[in-house]
Tab-separated table of C-alpha atoms in Angstrom:
chain	number	residue	atom	x	y	z
A	9	MET	CA	-30.573	2.127	37.805
A	10	ASN	CA	-31.972	5.649	37.646
A	11	ILE	CA	-34.219	5.983	34.598
A	12	SER	CA	-34.432	9.712	33.960
A	13	ARG	CA	-35.678	12.008	31.265
A	14	SER	CA	-33.730	12.702	28.103
A	15	LYS	CA	-30.615	14.824	28.485
A	16	LEU	CA	-31.320	16.395	25.086
A	17	SER	CA	-33.572	19.294	24.152
A	18	PRO	CA	-37.174	18.460	23.117
A	19	GLU	CA	-36.448	19.646	19.576
A	20	LEU	CA	-33.428	17.378	19.299
A	21	ASP	CA	-35.428	14.484	20.736
A	22	ILE	CA	-38.015	14.884	17.985
A	23	GLY	CA	-35.261	15.010	15.375
A	24	VAL	CA	-33.670	11.853	16.788
A	25	GLY	CA	-37.029	10.090	16.698
A	26	CYS	CA	-37.580	11.057	13.056
A	27	TYR	CA	-34.071	9.911	12.139
A	28	LEU	CA	-34.547	6.536	13.839
A	29	LEU	CA	-37.918	6.115	12.134
A	30	VAL	CA	-36.320	6.627	8.719
A	31	VAL	CA	-33.521	4.206	9.602
A	32	ALA	CA	-36.071	1.630	10.786
A	33	VAL	CA	-38.175	1.875	7.614
A	34	LEU	CA	-35.146	1.672	5.306
A	35	SER	CA	-33.698	-1.250	7.251
A	36	ILE	CA	-36.936	-3.231	7.347
A	37	VAL	CA	-37.786	-2.646	3.683
A	38	GLY	CA	-34.235	-3.251	2.440
A	39	ASN	CA	-33.597	-6.441	4.369
A	40	LEU	CA	-37.063	-7.789	3.612
A	41	LEU	CA	-36.248	-7.341	-0.076
A	42	VAL	CA	-33.067	-9.370	0.421
A	43	LEU	CA	-35.040	-12.152	2.099
A	44	VAL	CA	-37.844	-12.109	-0.475
A	45	ILE	CA	-35.421	-12.352	-3.387
A	46	ALA	CA	-33.515	-15.109	-1.593
A	47	PHE	CA	-36.789	-16.999	-1.099
A	48	LYS	CA	-37.666	-16.598	-4.782
A	49	ARG	CA	-34.472	-18.288	-5.832
A	50	SER	CA	-34.169	-20.689	-2.889
A	51	SER	CA	-34.238	-23.735	-5.169
A	52	ARG	CA	-31.015	-22.542	-6.812
A	53	MET	CA	-29.378	-21.148	-3.689
A	54	LYS	CA	-25.850	-22.278	-2.887
A	55	PRO	CA	-25.017	-23.192	0.734
A	56	PRO	CA	-22.720	-20.171	1.347
A	57	GLU	CA	-25.584	-17.814	0.434
A	58	LEU	CA	-27.316	-18.855	3.633
A	59	LEU	CA	-24.753	-16.740	5.492
A	60	SER	CA	-25.924	-13.704	3.532
A	61	VAL	CA	-29.538	-14.501	4.373
A	62	ASN	CA	-28.512	-14.963	7.999
A	63	LEU	CA	-26.939	-11.517	8.053
A	64	ALA	CA	-30.105	-9.958	6.634
A	65	VAL	CA	-32.075	-11.651	9.427
A	66	THR	CA	-29.811	-10.114	12.088
A	67	ASP	CA	-30.233	-6.630	10.597
A	68	LEU	CA	-33.998	-7.065	10.285
A	69	GLY	CA	-34.244	-8.411	13.819
A	70	ALA	CA	-32.388	-5.411	15.230
A	71	ALA	CA	-34.643	-2.971	13.376
A	72	ILE	CA	-37.882	-4.638	14.474
A	73	THR	CA	-37.025	-5.314	18.122
A	74	MET	CA	-35.206	-2.073	18.948
A	75	TYR	CA	-36.037	0.940	16.808
A	76	PRO	CA	-39.788	1.294	17.577
A	77	LEU	CA	-39.063	1.552	21.302
A	78	ALA	CA	-36.260	4.058	20.672
A	79	VAL	CA	-38.500	6.201	18.448
A	80	ALA	CA	-41.313	6.209	21.018
A	81	SER	CA	-38.871	7.129	23.792
A	82	ALA	CA	-37.411	9.996	21.753
A	83	TRP	CA	-40.830	11.448	21.022
A	84	ASN	CA	-41.786	11.161	24.710
A	85	HIS	CA	-38.518	12.833	25.808
A	86	ARG	CA	-37.737	9.998	28.222
A	87	TRP	CA	-36.942	6.322	28.229
A	88	LEU	CA	-40.169	4.304	28.270
A	89	GLY	CA	-40.803	1.256	30.415
A	90	GLY	CA	-38.129	1.607	33.041
A	91	GLU	CA	-35.396	-0.853	33.883
A	92	SER	CA	-37.023	-3.934	32.344
A	93	THR	CA	-37.297	-2.407	28.860
A	94	CYS	CA	-33.802	-0.979	29.218
A	95	THR	CA	-32.416	-4.456	29.861
A	96	TYR	CA	-34.449	-5.841	26.956
A	97	TYR	CA	-33.234	-3.126	24.577
A	98	GLY	CA	-29.616	-3.494	25.619
A	99	MET	CA	-29.768	-7.254	25.294
A	100	MET	CA	-31.311	-7.115	21.801
A	101	GLY	CA	-28.711	-4.622	20.642
A	102	PHE	CA	-25.829	-6.665	22.009
A	103	PHE	CA	-27.284	-9.946	20.712
A	104	PHE	CA	-27.815	-8.802	17.124
A	105	GLY	CA	-24.586	-6.787	17.086
A	106	VAL	CA	-22.431	-9.744	18.119
A	107	ALA	CA	-24.316	-12.039	15.727
A	108	SER	CA	-23.706	-9.611	12.850
A	109	ILE	CA	-19.974	-9.227	13.327
A	110	MET	CA	-19.530	-12.961	13.841
A	111	ASN	CA	-21.548	-13.602	10.688
A	112	LEU	CA	-19.185	-11.317	8.769
A	113	THR	CA	-16.195	-13.097	10.325
A	114	VAL	CA	-17.483	-16.561	9.418
A	115	LEU	CA	-18.314	-15.376	5.900
A	116	ALA	CA	-14.818	-13.987	5.373
A	117	THR	CA	-13.236	-17.147	6.777
A	118	VAL	CA	-15.310	-19.429	4.544
A	119	ARG	CA	-14.454	-17.372	1.481
A	120	PHE	CA	-10.771	-17.543	2.326
A	121	VAL	CA	-10.806	-21.314	2.903
A	122	VAL	CA	-12.584	-21.904	-0.389
A	123	SER	CA	-10.190	-19.610	-2.228
A	124	LEU	CA	-7.328	-21.871	-1.134
A	125	ASN	CA	-8.933	-24.743	-3.027
A	126	MET	CA	-9.524	-23.082	-6.361
A	127	GLN	CA	-8.044	-26.031	-8.191
A	128	SER	CA	-10.502	-28.497	-6.622
A	129	PRO	CA	-14.064	-27.828	-7.798
A	130	LYS	CA	-15.314	-30.812	-5.777
A	131	ASP	CA	-14.371	-29.192	-2.461
A	132	ARG	CA	-17.557	-27.218	-1.825
A	133	ILE	CA	-18.977	-26.130	1.485
A	134	SER	CA	-21.964	-28.309	2.357
A	135	TRP	CA	-25.440	-27.344	3.515
A	136	VAL	CA	-24.832	-29.156	6.797
A	137	MET	CA	-21.666	-27.182	7.452
A	138	VAL	CA	-23.180	-23.792	6.700
A	139	LYS	CA	-26.268	-24.547	8.806
A	140	VAL	CA	-24.033	-25.508	11.716
A	141	LEU	CA	-22.101	-22.259	11.278
A	142	CYS	CA	-25.329	-20.212	11.268
A	143	MET	CA	-26.543	-21.972	14.397
A	144	TRP	CA	-23.191	-21.347	16.084
A	145	ILE	CA	-23.443	-17.634	15.248
A	146	TRP	CA	-26.834	-17.328	16.964
A	147	VAL	CA	-25.802	-19.356	20.012
A	148	TYR	CA	-22.587	-17.353	20.353
A	149	GLY	CA	-24.469	-14.046	20.160
A	150	LEU	CA	-27.079	-15.201	22.675
A	151	LEU	CA	-24.421	-16.383	25.103
A	152	TRP	CA	-22.699	-13.000	25.142
A	153	ALA	CA	-26.028	-11.178	25.423
A	154	LEU	CA	-26.897	-13.231	28.521
A	155	PHE	CA	-23.627	-12.575	30.330
A	156	PRO	CA	-24.650	-9.099	31.667
A	157	ILE	CA	-27.954	-10.522	32.897
A	158	LEU	CA	-26.066	-13.286	34.696
A	159	GLY	CA	-23.823	-10.744	36.405
A	160	TRP	CA	-20.795	-10.459	34.121
A	161	GLY	CA	-21.110	-6.883	32.898
A	162	ARG	CA	-24.386	-4.972	33.001
A	163	TYR	CA	-26.911	-3.142	30.855
A	164	GLY	CA	-27.787	0.483	31.470
A	165	LEU	CA	-29.066	3.737	30.041
A	166	GLU	CA	-26.928	5.650	27.551
A	167	PRO	CA	-25.672	9.034	28.837
A	168	PHE	CA	-28.078	10.963	26.558
A	169	GLY	CA	-31.061	9.105	28.042
A	170	LEU	CA	-32.827	7.731	24.946
A	171	SER	CA	-31.188	4.359	24.463
A	172	CYS	CA	-29.837	1.453	26.469
A	173	SER	CA	-26.734	-0.607	25.941
A	174	LEU	CA	-23.907	-2.051	27.984
A	175	ALA	CA	-23.377	0.250	30.945
A	176	TRP	CA	-19.868	1.254	29.927
A	177	GLY	CA	-19.563	3.947	32.569
A	178	GLN	CA	-20.703	1.621	35.374
A	179	LEU	CA	-18.016	-1.041	35.110
A	180	ASN	CA	-16.696	-0.605	38.605
A	181	ASN	CA	-15.280	-3.960	39.683
A	182	GLU	CA	-12.707	-6.432	38.456
A	183	GLY	CA	-15.336	-8.702	36.920
A	184	ASP	CA	-16.730	-5.829	34.859
A	185	PHE	CA	-13.305	-4.958	33.499
A	186	THR	CA	-12.566	-8.566	32.586
A	187	PHE	CA	-15.864	-8.505	30.702
A	188	LEU	CA	-14.766	-5.362	28.872
A	189	ILE	CA	-11.408	-6.864	27.905
A	190	SER	CA	-12.996	-10.143	26.788
A	191	LEU	CA	-15.685	-8.331	24.816
A	192	SER	CA	-13.142	-6.152	23.032
A	193	SER	CA	-10.880	-9.101	22.244
A	194	PHE	CA	-13.428	-11.668	21.073
A	195	ASN	CA	-16.108	-9.456	19.530
A	196	LEU	CA	-14.267	-6.453	18.122
A	197	ILE	CA	-10.491	-6.632	17.695
A	198	GLY	CA	-10.271	-10.358	16.943
A	199	PRO	CA	-13.065	-10.450	14.322
A	200	CYS	CA	-11.765	-7.311	12.621
A	201	VAL	CA	-8.276	-8.795	12.320
A	202	VAL	CA	-9.669	-12.055	10.924
A	203	ILE	CA	-11.840	-10.242	8.368
A	204	ILE	CA	-8.982	-8.025	7.174
A	205	CYS	CA	-6.533	-10.927	6.903
A	206	CYS	CA	-9.022	-13.148	5.058
A	207	TYR	CA	-9.925	-10.606	2.396
A	208	PHE	CA	-6.309	-9.538	2.011
A	209	GLY	CA	-5.427	-13.207	1.512
A	210	ILE	CA	-8.175	-13.644	-1.094
A	211	ALA	CA	-6.919	-10.593	-2.986
A	212	ILE	CA	-3.389	-12.014	-3.052
A	213	LYS	CA	-4.699	-15.386	-4.226
A	214	LEU	CA	-6.611	-13.810	-7.112
A	215	TYR	CA	-3.578	-11.735	-8.083
A	216	LEU	CA	-1.283	-14.766	-8.103
A	217	THR	CA	-3.823	-16.813	-10.048
A	218	TYR	CA	-3.972	-14.160	-12.744
A	219	LYS	CA	-0.215	-13.571	-12.747
A	220	HIS	CA	0.635	-17.253	-13.164
A	221	SER	CA	-2.037	-18.034	-15.739
A	222	LEU	CA	-0.822	-18.901	-19.227
A	223	ASN	CA	-3.797	-17.344	-21.001
A	224	ARG	CA	-4.678	-14.058	-19.291
A	225	ASN	CA	-7.219	-13.037	-21.902
A	226	ARG	CA	-9.213	-16.184	-21.274
A	227	VAL	CA	-9.312	-15.776	-17.497
A	228	GLY	CA	-9.659	-11.987	-17.417
A	229	LYS	CA	-13.456	-12.027	-17.215
A	230	ALA	CA	-13.419	-14.538	-14.366
A	231	ILE	CA	-10.886	-12.467	-12.428
A	232	ARG	CA	-13.007	-9.344	-12.910
A	233	LEU	CA	-15.998	-11.251	-11.545
A	234	HIS	CA	-14.027	-12.283	-8.462
A	235	ARG	CA	-12.923	-8.700	-7.934
A	236	ARG	CA	-16.546	-7.536	-7.998
A	237	LEU	CA	-17.519	-10.155	-5.421
A	238	LEU	CA	-14.544	-9.257	-3.266
A	239	ARG	CA	-15.375	-5.553	-3.525
A	240	ILE	CA	-18.945	-6.111	-2.330
A	241	ALA	CA	-17.832	-8.236	0.620
A	242	VAL	CA	-15.115	-5.772	1.604
A	243	LEU	CA	-17.476	-2.790	1.356
A	244	ILE	CA	-20.009	-4.461	3.630
A	245	SER	CA	-17.399	-5.524	6.177
A	246	VAL	CA	-15.656	-2.139	6.175
A	247	GLY	CA	-19.013	-0.384	6.420
A	248	PHE	CA	-19.964	-2.385	9.486
A	249	MET	CA	-16.642	-1.741	11.184
A	250	CYS	CA	-16.674	1.973	10.341
A	251	SER	CA	-20.233	2.447	11.594
A	252	TRP	CA	-19.431	0.833	14.936
A	253	THR	CA	-15.892	2.155	15.489
A	254	PRO	CA	-16.921	5.638	16.760
A	255	TYR	CA	-19.406	4.068	19.167
A	256	ALA	CA	-16.794	1.580	20.368
A	257	ALA	CA	-14.274	4.385	20.894
A	258	VAL	CA	-16.680	6.507	22.957
A	259	SER	CA	-17.800	3.444	24.917
A	260	MET	CA	-14.236	2.449	25.730
A	261	TRP	CA	-13.487	6.004	26.838
A	262	SER	CA	-16.555	5.925	29.100
A	263	ALA	CA	-15.466	2.614	30.587
A	264	LEU	CA	-11.901	3.729	31.277
A	265	LYS	CA	-12.314	7.433	32.051
A	266	GLY	CA	-16.011	7.750	32.899
A	267	SER	CA	-18.758	9.437	30.916
A	268	ASP	CA	-19.374	12.440	33.178
A	269	GLY	CA	-17.071	14.678	31.158
A	270	ILE	CA	-18.595	13.718	27.789
A	271	PRO	CA	-21.459	15.949	26.579
A	272	PRO	CA	-24.677	13.983	25.902
A	273	VAL	CA	-24.680	15.013	22.232
A	274	VAL	CA	-21.179	13.557	21.783
A	275	THR	CA	-22.416	10.185	23.060
A	276	LEU	CA	-25.540	10.457	20.906
A	277	LEU	CA	-23.909	10.859	17.496
A	278	PRO	CA	-21.842	7.622	17.491
A	279	CYS	CA	-24.912	5.711	18.676
A	280	LEU	CA	-27.037	7.057	15.811
A	281	PHE	CA	-24.260	6.370	13.323
A	282	ALA	CA	-23.933	2.762	14.527
A	283	LYS	CA	-27.632	2.147	13.922
A	284	THR	CA	-27.169	2.784	10.201
A	285	SER	CA	-25.295	-0.521	10.011
A	286	THR	CA	-28.628	-2.269	9.422
A	287	VAL	CA	-29.426	-0.102	6.393
A	288	TYR	CA	-26.512	-0.059	4.001
A	289	ASN	CA	-26.140	-3.770	3.193
A	290	PRO	CA	-29.159	-3.853	0.837
A	291	LEU	CA	-27.989	-0.531	-0.633
A	292	ILE	CA	-24.575	-2.022	-1.419
A	293	TYR	CA	-26.253	-5.021	-3.058
A	294	TYR	CA	-28.468	-2.698	-5.112
A	295	ILE	CA	-25.607	-0.479	-6.267
A	296	PHE	CA	-22.927	-3.078	-6.949
A	297	SER	CA	-24.901	-6.206	-7.884
A	298	GLN	CA	-26.497	-5.943	-11.306
A	299	ASN	CA	-28.685	-8.957	-10.699
A	300	PHE	CA	-29.961	-7.886	-7.286
A	301	ASN	CA	-30.755	-4.527	-8.865
A	302	ARG	CA	-32.614	-6.230	-11.699
A	303	GLU	CA	-34.611	-8.532	-9.434
A	304	VAL	CA	-35.635	-5.640	-7.181
A	305	LYS	CA	-36.936	-3.784	-10.244
A	306	GLN	CA	-38.777	-6.898	-11.408
A	307	LEU	CA	-40.353	-7.247	-7.975
A	308	ALA	CA	-41.340	-3.573	-8.012
A	309	THR	CA	-42.946	-4.068	-11.416
A	310	VAL	CA	-45.135	-6.844	-10.034
A	311	CYS	CA	-46.153	-4.774	-7.018
A	312	PHE	CA	-46.651	-1.397	-8.681
A	313	GLY	CA	-47.135	-2.025	-12.375
A	314	PRO	CA	-47.692	-4.554	-15.137
A	315	GLY	CA	-45.090	-7.186	-15.727
A	316	LEU	CA	-43.940	-10.580	-14.699
A	317	CYS	CA	-41.398	-11.154	-11.962
A	318	HIS	CA	-39.015	-14.027	-12.494
A	319	ALA	CA	-35.708	-15.110	-11.108
A	320	SER	CA	-32.694	-14.837	-13.315
A	321	ASN	CA	-31.649	-18.104	-14.932
A	322	SER	CA	-28.030	-17.274	-15.630
A	323	ILE	CA	-25.140	-18.790	-13.745
A	324	ASN	CA	-24.364	-17.788	-10.162
A	325	ASP	CA	-22.161	-14.931	-9.109
A	326	ASN	CA	-20.908	-17.420	-6.557
A	327	SER	CA	-19.056	-19.451	-9.135
A	328	LEU	CA	-15.334	-19.259	-8.625
A	329	TYR	CA	-13.451	-19.927	-11.814
A	330	THR	CA	-10.110	-21.593	-11.286
A	331	ILE	CA	-7.062	-21.465	-13.478
A	332	SER	CA	-4.876	-24.517	-13.836
A	333	ALA	CA	-1.223	-23.870	-14.580
A	334	ASN	CA	-0.932	-26.107	-17.608
A	335	THR	CA	-0.371	-25.402	-21.274
A	336	LYS	CA	-4.072	-25.127	-22.015
A	337	ALA	CA	-4.955	-22.952	-19.005
A	338	LYS	CA	-8.337	-24.535	-18.229
A	339	ALA	CA	-11.016	-22.937	-16.031
A	340	ALA	CA	-12.955	-24.857	-13.421
A	341	THR	CA	-15.796	-23.678	-11.227
A	342	MET	CA	-15.914	-23.463	-7.503
A	343	SER	CA	-18.545	-22.108	-5.110
A	344	LEU	CA	-17.270	-18.876	-3.612
A	345	PRO	CA	-19.045	-17.753	-0.418
A	346	MET	CA	-20.080	-14.141	-0.561
A	347	LYS	CA	-22.187	-11.603	1.241
A	348	GLU	CA	-24.362	-11.181	-1.841
A	349	ILE	CA	-27.774	-12.775	-2.230
A	350	THR	CA	-27.784	-12.932	-6.034
A	351	GLN	CA	-25.229	-15.071	-7.825
A	352	ASN	CA	-26.035	-14.525	-11.461
A	353	GLU	CA	-23.374	-12.208	-12.876
A	354	GLY	CA	-20.950	-14.841	-14.173
A	355	GLU	CA	-21.165	-16.653	-17.491
A	356	ARG	CA	-22.825	-20.066	-17.762
A	357	GLU	CA	-20.402	-22.900	-17.063
A	358	GLY	CA	-19.153	-24.567	-20.168
């Protein structure tokens, strides 16, 4: 592999380095806040919330292991460390990327399965099950990240010269193309289809629950809560897919048509856009979760001013109220997996 200098101008290299530094700081601070708040309320954490914590770990891991090297390379106008660091960087990016999208897929699937059992508050996902799912996510991501090192696919320098990833433009044999097809099927198209179908199914379930309820005024607040949870999960999933779609499109074009005809700047922009995927999750929590917002402000008060930080004692956002189709229209509670660390927006169970 020929490790060369950056294909960009020195001024653009400096700008890229500054951009990546901002992304790294925002990602590290934001996801650390998610983990700190999760730790504060760990005694009251529901099993499905571990998937949200797991996702924050993947985003934080990507920011810590990748961005410093990319920033240093940009400011030096060349990739630092040669082939060994290029393989390391590409492997970390692939590992955390696959783990993230599989985490979102598992989260959507768990939410859908639980939504099918609204009428059975005893059917909750267990700690053992969610821990097994988290372990499977990491093992699955590691397995795919090792494939290029073992000879199925390969890692290489991006066309603009400041980042490493899968060597899309160097897939020259049948084995490389089978890797490309398998990667696209199992780690892009398949997960996206599952996520879309699961959240569409949850939306239909909530609609039918409300439509068939005998006392809509009584269940209206619960339905609005579910819609807020669904909106947060959908925003995070759509954000991840949107941030990576341009990069996937350019990469697929490079694999099928070659990257020689693509200007370096055109390959740079999708790569930079994809790296923002580690930033916006905490922002979505902060904007759309009242309780995450409140706990962040409480934590800031402890760190930067007088006050006392405490975890909210109200009932979890995770509670899924169920509507029974009888004459009294009762509501039961059910744990609803979500991509949100705080679960305190619902009313206390009666």
